[in-house]
PDB file of C-alpha atoms and ligand atoms in Angstrom:
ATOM      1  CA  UNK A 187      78.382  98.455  80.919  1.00 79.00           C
ATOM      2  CA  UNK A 188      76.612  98.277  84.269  1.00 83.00           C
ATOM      3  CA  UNK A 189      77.599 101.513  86.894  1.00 85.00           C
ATOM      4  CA  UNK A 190      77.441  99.420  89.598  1.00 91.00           C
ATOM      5  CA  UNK A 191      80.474  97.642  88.526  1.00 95.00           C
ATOM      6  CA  UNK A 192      83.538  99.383  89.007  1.00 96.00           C
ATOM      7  CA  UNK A 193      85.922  95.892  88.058  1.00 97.00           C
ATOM      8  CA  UNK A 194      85.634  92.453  87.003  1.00 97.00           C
ATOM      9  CA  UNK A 195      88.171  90.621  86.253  1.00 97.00           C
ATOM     10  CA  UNK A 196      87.856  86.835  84.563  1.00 96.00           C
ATOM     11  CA  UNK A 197      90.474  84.102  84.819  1.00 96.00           C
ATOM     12  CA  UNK A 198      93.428  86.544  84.705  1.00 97.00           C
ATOM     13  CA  UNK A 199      96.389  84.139  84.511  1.00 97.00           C
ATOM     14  CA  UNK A 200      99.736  85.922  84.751  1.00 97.00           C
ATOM     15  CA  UNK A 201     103.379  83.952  84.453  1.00 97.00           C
ATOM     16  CA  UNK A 202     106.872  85.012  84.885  1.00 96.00           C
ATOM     17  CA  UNK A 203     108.930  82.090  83.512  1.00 94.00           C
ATOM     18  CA  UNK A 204     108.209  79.458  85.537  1.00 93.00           C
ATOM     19  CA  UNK A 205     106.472  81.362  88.152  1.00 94.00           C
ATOM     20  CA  UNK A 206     102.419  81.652  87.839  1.00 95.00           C
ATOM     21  CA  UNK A 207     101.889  84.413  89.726  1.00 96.00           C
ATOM     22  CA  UNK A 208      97.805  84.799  88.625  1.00 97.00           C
ATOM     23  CA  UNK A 209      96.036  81.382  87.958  1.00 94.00           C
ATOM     24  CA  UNK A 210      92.286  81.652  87.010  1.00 92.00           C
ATOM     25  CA  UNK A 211      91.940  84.616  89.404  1.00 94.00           C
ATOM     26  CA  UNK A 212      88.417  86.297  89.264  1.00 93.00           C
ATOM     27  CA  UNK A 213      86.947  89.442  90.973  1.00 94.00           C
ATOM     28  CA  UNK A 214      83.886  91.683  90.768  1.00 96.00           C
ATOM     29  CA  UNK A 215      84.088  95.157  92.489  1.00 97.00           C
ATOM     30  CA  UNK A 216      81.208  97.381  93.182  1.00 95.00           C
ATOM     31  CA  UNK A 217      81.823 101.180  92.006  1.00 94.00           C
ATOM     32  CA  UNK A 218      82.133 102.578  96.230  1.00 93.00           C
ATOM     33  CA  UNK A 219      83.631  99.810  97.725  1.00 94.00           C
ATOM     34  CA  UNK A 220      86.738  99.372  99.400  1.00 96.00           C
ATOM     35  CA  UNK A 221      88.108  95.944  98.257  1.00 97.00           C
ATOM     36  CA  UNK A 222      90.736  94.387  99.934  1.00 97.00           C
ATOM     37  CA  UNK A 223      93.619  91.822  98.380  1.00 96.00           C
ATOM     38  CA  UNK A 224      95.325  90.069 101.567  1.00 93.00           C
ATOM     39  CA  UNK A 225      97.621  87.154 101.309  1.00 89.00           C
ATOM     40  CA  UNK A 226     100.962  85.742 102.033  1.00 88.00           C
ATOM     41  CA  UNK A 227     104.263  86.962 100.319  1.00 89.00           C
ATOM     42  CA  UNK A 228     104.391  86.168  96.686  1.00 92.00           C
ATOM     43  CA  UNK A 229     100.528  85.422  96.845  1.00 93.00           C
ATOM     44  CA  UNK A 230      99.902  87.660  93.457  1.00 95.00           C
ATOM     45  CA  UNK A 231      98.597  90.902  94.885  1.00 95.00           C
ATOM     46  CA  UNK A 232     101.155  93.541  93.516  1.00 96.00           C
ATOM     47  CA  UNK A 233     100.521  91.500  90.298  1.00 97.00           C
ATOM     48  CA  UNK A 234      96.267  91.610  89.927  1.00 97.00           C
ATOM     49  CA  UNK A 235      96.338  95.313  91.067  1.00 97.00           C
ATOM     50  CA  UNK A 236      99.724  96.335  88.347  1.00 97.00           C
ATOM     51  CA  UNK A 237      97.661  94.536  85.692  1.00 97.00           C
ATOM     52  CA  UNK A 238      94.487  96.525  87.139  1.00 98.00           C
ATOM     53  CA  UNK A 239      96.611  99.853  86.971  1.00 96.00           C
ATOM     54  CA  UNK A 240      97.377  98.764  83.060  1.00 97.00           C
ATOM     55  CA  UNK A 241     101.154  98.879  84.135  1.00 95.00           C
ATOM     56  CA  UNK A 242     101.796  95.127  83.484  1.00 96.00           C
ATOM     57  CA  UNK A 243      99.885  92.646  80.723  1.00 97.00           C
ATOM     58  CA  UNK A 244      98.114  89.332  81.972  1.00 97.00           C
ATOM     59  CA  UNK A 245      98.956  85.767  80.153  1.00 97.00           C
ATOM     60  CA  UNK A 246      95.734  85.123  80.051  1.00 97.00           C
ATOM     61  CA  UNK A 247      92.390  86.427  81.083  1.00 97.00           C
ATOM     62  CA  UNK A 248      90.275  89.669  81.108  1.00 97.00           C
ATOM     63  CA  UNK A 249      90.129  92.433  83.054  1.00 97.00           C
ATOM     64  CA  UNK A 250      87.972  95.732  82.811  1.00 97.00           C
ATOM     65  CA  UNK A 251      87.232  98.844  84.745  1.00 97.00           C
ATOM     66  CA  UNK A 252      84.274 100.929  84.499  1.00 96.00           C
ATOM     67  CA  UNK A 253      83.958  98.579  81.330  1.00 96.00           C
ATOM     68  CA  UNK A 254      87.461  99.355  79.713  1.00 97.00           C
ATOM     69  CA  UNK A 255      89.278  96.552  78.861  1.00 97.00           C
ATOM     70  CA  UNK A 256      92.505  96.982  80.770  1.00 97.00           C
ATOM     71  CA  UNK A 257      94.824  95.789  77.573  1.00 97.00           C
ATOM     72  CA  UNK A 258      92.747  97.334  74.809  1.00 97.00           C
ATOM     73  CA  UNK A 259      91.654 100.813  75.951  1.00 97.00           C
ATOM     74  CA  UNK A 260      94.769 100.730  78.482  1.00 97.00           C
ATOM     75  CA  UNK A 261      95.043 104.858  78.355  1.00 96.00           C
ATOM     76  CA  UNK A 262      91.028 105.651  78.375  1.00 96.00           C
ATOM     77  CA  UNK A 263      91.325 103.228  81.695  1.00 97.00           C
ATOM     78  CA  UNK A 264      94.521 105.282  83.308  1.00 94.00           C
ATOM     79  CA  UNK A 265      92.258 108.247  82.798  1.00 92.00           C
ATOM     80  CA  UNK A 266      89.627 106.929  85.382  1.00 94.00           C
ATOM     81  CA  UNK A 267      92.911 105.275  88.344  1.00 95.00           C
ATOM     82  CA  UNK A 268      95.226 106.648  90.177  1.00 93.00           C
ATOM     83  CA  UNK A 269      97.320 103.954  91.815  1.00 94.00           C
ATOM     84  CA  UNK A 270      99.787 104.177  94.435  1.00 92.00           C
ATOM     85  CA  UNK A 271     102.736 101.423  94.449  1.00 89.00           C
ATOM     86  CA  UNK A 272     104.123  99.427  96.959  1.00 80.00           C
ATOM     87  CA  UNK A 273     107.667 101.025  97.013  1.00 73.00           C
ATOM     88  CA  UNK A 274     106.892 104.395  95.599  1.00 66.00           C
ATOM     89  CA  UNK A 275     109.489 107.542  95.584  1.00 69.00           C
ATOM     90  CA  UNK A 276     108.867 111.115  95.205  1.00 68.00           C
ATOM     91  CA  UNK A 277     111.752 113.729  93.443  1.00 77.00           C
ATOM     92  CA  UNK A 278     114.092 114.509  96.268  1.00 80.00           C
ATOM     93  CA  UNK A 279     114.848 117.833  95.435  1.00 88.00           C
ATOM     94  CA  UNK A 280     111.438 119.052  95.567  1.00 92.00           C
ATOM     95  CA  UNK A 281     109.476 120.290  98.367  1.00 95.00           C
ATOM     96  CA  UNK A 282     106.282 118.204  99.603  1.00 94.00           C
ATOM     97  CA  UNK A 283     104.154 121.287  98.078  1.00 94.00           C
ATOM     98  CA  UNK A 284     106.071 121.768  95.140  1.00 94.00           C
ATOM     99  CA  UNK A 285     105.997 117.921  94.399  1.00 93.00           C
ATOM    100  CA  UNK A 286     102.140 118.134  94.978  1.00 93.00           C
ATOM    101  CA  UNK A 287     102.083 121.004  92.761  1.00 92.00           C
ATOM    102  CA  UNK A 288     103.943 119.312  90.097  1.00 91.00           C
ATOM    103  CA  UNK A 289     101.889 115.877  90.102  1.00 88.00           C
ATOM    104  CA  UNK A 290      98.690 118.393  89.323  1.00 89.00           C
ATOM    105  CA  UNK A 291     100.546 119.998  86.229  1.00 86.00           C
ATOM    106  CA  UNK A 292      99.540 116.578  84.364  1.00 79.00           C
ATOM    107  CA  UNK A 293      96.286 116.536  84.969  1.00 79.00           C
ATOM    108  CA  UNK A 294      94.608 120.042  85.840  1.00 84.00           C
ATOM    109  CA  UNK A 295      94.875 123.106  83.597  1.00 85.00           C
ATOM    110  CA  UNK A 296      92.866 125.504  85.279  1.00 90.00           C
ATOM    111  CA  UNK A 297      94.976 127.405  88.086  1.00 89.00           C
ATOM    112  CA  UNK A 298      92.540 128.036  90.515  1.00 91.00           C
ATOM    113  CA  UNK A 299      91.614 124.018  90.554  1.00 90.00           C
ATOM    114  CA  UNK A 300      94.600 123.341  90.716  1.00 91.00           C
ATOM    115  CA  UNK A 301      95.457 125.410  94.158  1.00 92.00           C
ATOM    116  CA  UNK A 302      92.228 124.104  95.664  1.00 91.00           C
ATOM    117  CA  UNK A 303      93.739 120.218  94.721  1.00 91.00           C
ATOM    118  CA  UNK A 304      96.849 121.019  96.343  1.00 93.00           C
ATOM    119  CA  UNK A 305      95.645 122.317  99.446  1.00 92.00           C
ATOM    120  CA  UNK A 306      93.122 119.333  99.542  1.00 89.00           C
ATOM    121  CA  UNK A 307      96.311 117.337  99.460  1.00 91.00           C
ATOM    122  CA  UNK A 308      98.234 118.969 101.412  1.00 93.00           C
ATOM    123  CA  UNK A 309      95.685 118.682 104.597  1.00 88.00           C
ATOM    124  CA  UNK A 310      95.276 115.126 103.557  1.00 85.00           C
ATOM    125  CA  UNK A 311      99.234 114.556 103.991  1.00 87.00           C
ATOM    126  CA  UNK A 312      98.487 115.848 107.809  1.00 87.00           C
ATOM    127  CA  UNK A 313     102.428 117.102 106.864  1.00 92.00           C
ATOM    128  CA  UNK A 314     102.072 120.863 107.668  1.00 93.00           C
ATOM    129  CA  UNK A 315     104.996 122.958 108.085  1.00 95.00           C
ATOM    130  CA  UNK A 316     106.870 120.482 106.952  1.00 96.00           C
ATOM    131  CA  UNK A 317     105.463 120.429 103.299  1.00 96.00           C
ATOM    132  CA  UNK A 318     107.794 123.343 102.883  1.00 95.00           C
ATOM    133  CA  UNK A 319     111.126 120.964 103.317  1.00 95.00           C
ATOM    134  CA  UNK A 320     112.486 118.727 100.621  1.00 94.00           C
ATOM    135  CA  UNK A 321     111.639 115.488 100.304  1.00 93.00           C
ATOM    136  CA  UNK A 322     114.762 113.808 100.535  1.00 91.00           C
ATOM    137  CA  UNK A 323     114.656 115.454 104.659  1.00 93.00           C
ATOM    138  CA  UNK A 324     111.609 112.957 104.798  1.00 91.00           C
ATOM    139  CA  UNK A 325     111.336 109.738 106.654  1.00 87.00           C
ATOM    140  CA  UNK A 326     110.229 106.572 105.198  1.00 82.00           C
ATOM    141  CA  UNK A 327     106.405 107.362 106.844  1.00 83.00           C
ATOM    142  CA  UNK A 328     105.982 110.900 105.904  1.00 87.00           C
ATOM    143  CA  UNK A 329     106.914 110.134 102.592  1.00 88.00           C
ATOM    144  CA  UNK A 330     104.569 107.677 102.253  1.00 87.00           C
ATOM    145  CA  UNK A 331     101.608 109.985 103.544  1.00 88.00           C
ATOM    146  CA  UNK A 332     102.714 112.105 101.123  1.00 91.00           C
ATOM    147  CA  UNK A 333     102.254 109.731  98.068  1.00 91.00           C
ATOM    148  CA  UNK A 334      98.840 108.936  99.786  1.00 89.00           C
ATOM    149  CA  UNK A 335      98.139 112.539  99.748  1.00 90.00           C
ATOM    150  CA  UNK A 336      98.835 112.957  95.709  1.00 91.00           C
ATOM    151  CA  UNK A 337      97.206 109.378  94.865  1.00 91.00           C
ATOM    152  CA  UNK A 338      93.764 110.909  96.808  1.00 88.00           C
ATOM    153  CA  UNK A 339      93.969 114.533  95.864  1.00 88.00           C
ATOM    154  CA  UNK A 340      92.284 114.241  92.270  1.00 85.00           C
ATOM    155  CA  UNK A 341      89.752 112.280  93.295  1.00 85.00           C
ATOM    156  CA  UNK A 342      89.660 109.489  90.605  1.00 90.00           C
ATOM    157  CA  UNK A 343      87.221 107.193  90.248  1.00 93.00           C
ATOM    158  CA  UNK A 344      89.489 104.473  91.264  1.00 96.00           C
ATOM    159  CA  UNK A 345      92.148 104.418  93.873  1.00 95.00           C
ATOM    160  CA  UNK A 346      94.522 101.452  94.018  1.00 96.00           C
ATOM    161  CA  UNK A 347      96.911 101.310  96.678  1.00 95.00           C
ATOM    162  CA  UNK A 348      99.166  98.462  97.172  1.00 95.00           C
ATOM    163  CA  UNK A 349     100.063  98.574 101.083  1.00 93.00           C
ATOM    164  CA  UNK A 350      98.722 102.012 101.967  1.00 90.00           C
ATOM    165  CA  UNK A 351     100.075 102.102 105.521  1.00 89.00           C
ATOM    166  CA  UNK A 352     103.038 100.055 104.855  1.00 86.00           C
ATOM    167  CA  UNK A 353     106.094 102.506 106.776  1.00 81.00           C
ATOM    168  CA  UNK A 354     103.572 103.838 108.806  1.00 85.00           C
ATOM    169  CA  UNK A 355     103.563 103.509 112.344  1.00 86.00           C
ATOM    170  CA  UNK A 356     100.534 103.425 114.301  1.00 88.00           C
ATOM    171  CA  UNK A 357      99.172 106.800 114.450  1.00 86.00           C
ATOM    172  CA  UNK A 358      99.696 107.563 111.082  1.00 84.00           C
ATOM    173  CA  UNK A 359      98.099 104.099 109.770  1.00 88.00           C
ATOM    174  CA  UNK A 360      94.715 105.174 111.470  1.00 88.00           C
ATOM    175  CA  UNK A 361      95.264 108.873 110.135  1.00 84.00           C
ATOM    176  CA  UNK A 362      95.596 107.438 106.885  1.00 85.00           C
ATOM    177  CA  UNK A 363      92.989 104.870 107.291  1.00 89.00           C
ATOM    178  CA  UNK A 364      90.901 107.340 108.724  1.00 87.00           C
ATOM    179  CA  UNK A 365      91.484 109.513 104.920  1.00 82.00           C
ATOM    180  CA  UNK A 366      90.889 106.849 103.096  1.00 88.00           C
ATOM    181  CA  UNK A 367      87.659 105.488 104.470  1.00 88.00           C
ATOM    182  CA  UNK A 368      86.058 109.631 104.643  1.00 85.00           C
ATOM    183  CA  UNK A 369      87.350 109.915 101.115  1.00 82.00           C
ATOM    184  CA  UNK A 370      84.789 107.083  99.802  1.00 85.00           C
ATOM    185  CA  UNK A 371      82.432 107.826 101.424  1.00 85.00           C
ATOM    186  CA  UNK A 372      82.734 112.157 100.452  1.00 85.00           C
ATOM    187  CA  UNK A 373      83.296 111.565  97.248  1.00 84.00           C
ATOM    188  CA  UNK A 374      82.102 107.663  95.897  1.00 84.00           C
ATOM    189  CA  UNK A 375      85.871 106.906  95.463  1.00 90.00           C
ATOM    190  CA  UNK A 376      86.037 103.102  94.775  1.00 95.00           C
ATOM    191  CA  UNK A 377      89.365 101.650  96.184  1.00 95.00           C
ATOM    192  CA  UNK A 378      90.629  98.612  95.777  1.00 97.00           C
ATOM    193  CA  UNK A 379      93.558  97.600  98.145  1.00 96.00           C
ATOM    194  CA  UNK A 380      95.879  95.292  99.111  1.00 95.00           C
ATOM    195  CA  UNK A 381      97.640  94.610 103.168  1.00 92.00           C
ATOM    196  CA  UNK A 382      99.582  92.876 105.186  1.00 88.00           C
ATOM    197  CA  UNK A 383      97.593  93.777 108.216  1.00 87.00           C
ATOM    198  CA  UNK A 384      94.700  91.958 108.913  1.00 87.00           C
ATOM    199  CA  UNK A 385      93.349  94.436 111.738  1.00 86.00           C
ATOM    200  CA  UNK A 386      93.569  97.625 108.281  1.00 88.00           C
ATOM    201  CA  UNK A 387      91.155  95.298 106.214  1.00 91.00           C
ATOM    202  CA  UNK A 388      88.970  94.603 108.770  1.00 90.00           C
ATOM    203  CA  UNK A 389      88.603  98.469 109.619  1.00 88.00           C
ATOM    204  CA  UNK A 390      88.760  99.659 106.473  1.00 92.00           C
ATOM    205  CA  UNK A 391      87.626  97.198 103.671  1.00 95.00           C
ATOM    206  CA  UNK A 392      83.711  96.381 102.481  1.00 95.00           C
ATOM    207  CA  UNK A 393      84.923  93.112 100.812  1.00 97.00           C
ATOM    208  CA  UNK A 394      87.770  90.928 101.148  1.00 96.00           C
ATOM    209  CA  UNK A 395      89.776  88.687  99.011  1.00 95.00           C
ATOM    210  CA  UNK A 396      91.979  85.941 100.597  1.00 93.00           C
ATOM    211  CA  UNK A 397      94.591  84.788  97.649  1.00 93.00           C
ATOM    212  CA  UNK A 398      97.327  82.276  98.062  1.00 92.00           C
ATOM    213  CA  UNK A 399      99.419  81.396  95.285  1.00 92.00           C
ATOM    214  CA  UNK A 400      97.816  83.524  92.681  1.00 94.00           C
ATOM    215  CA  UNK A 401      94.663  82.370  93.730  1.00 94.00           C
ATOM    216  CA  UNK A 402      91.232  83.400  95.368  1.00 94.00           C
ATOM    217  CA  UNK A 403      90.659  81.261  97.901  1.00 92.00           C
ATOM    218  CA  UNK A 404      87.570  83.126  99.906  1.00 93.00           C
ATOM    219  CA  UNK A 405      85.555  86.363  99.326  1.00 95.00           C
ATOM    220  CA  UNK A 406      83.263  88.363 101.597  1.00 96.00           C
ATOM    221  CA  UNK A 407      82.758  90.803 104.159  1.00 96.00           C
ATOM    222  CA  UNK A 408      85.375  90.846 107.402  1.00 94.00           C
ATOM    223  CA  UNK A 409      82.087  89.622 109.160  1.00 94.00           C
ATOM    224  CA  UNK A 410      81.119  87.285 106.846  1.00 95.00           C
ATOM    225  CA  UNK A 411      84.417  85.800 106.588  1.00 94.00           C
ATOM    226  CA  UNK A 412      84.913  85.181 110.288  1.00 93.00           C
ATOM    227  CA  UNK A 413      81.105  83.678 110.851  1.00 94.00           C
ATOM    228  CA  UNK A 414      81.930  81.042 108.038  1.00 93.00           C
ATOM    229  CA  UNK A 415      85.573  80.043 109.424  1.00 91.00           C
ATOM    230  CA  UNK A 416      84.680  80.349 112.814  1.00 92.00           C
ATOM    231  CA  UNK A 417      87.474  82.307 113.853  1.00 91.00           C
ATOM    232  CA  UNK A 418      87.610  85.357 115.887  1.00 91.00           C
ATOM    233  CA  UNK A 419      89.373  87.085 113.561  1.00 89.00           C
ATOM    234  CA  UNK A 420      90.664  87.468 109.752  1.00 89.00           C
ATOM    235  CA  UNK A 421      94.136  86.404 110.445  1.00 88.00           C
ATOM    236  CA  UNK A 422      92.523  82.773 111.979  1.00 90.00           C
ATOM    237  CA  UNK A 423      89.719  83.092 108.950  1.00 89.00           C
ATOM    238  CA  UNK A 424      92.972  83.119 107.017  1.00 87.00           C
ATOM    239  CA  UNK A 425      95.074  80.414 108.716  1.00 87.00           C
ATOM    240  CA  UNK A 426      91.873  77.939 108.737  1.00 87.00           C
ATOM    241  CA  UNK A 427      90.906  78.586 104.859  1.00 85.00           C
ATOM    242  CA  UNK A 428      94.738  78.389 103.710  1.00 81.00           C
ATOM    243  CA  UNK A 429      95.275  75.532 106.150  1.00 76.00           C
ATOM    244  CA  UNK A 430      92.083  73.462 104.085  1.00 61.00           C
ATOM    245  CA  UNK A 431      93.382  74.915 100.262  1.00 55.00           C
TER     246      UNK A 431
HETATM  247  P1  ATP B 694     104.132  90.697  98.779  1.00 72.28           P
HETATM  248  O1  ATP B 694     103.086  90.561  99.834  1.00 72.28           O
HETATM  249  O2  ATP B 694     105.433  90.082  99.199  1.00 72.28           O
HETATM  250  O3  ATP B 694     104.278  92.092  98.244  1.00 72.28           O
HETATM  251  P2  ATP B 694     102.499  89.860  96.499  1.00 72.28           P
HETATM  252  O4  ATP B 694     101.307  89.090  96.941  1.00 72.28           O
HETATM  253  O5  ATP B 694     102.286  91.275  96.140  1.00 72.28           O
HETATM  254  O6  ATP B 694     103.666  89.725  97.574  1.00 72.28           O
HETATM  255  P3  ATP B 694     103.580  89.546  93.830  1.00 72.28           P
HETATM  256  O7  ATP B 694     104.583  90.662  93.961  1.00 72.28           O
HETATM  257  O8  ATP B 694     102.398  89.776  92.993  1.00 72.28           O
HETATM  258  O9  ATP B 694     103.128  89.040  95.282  1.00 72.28           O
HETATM  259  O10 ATP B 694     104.374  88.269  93.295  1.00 72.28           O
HETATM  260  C1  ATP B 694     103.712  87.070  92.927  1.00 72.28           C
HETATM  261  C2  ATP B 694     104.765  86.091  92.369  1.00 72.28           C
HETATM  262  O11 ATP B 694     105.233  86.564  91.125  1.00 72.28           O
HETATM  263  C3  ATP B 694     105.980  85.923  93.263  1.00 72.28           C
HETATM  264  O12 ATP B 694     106.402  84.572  93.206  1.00 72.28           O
HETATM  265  C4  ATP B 694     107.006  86.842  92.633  1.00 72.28           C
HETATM  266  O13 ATP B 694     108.313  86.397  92.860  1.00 72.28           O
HETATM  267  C5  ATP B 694     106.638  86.736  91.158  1.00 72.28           C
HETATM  268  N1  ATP B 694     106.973  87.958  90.401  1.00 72.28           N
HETATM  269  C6  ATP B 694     106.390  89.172  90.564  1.00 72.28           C
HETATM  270  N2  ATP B 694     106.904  90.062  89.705  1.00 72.28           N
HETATM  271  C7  ATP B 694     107.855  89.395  88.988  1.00 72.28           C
HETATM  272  C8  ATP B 694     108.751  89.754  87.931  1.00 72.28           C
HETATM  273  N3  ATP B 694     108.777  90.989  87.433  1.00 72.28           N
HETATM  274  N4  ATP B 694     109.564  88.792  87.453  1.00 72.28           N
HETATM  275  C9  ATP B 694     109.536  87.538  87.943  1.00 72.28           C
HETATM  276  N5  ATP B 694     108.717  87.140  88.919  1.00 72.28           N
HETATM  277  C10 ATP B 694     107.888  88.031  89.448  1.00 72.28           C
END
């Protein structure tokens, strides 16, 4: 296994009935990056980063992180990922800081750690006072800042967040972004993402993937990707290279 691979994943096919959601999709992730998925609706993001997660099985294909096969050693590979889903909930009846508290319980045994964890997450939430109230008094944003707060917190190896921001308005997308990016570089957190919003990946993201139907269509840096379509920006980078596929 070489440490300076944190994924690589070799023509991962994956089909619903007649849908192929994954054809012949390949990656290769550095261990620090942030790696970002961006593509239309349907394009196969939430797909490549569930089978990453080991939470759905590919077709076809191979897929490993920090050199576990996804399929074979699925629970040695949940050990090393935390991954935060697109359209997550937290229990309603508990507080923010007891729900923290709780998602520790599974993973921490010592007491002390565990407090320290839980106040890491709880600045990370930027929630405050209001960490005492239930979650079901939450609004669509805070609880998503929470559940960014408890998929950080434990500092795996690997983060994978499908949307981050998505819910957030615009304050709280750059407070988030803002966690995200100090978070790799603090602690050597590789994260591999996906977004909607072109302006996120360009901020945030070392590497980009463009995918369209299941597909990767171009790789690179933000800066890379603009120089070689010309365009003055990754949504037109992403408009010229779809417009060509
Ligand atoms: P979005 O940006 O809208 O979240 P996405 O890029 O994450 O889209 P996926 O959710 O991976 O796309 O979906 C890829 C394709 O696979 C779509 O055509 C979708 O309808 C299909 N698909 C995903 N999950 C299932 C499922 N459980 N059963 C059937 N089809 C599915």
């Amino acid at each position: 296994m070489d440490p300076r691979i944190a994924i690589e994943v070799k023509n991962l096919g994956k089909v619903f009935g007649d849908i192929r959601a994954l054809d012949e999709f390949q990656l290769q992730i550095r261990t620090g990056e942030i790696y970002g998925l961006i593509g239309p609706n349907g394009a196969g993001k939430t797909t490549a980063l569930r089978i990453l997660a080991t939470l759905l099985l590919p077709t076809s294909g191979t897929a490993t992180v920090f050199g576990l096969n996804v399929v074979d050693e699925a629970a040695e590979v949940r050990k090393h990922l935390t991954y935060l889903p697109e359209e997550a909930g937290a229990y309603k009846n508990l507080s923010g800081h007891e729900y923290l508290e709780f998602m520790t319980k599974f993973t921490i045994r010592n007491p002390a750690e565990r407090k320290e964890v839980v106040e890491a997450a709880a600045k990370i939430s930027g929630l405050g006072d209001r960490l005492r109230d239930k979650v079901k008094a939450y609004s669509k944003g805070m609880k998503r800042r929470l559940l960014v707060a408890r998929t950080l917190m434990t500092r795996p190896k690997l983060a994978i967040l499908d949307e981050p921001t998505s819910g957030l308005d615009v304050l709280h997308s750059v407070h988030v972004r803002g966690l995200i990016k100090e978070y790799v570089q603090r602690h050597g957190v590789t994260v591999l993402l996906s977004s909607h919003n072109m302006l996120e990946v360009e901020y945030l993201c070392d590497r980009v993937a463009l995918i369209n139907q299941g597909r990767i269509v171009a790789e690179g840096s933000p800066s890379e990707l603009k120089t070689r379509y010309n365009a003055p920006n990754l949504e037109e980078a992403f408009a010229k290279v779809v417009s060509v596929a």
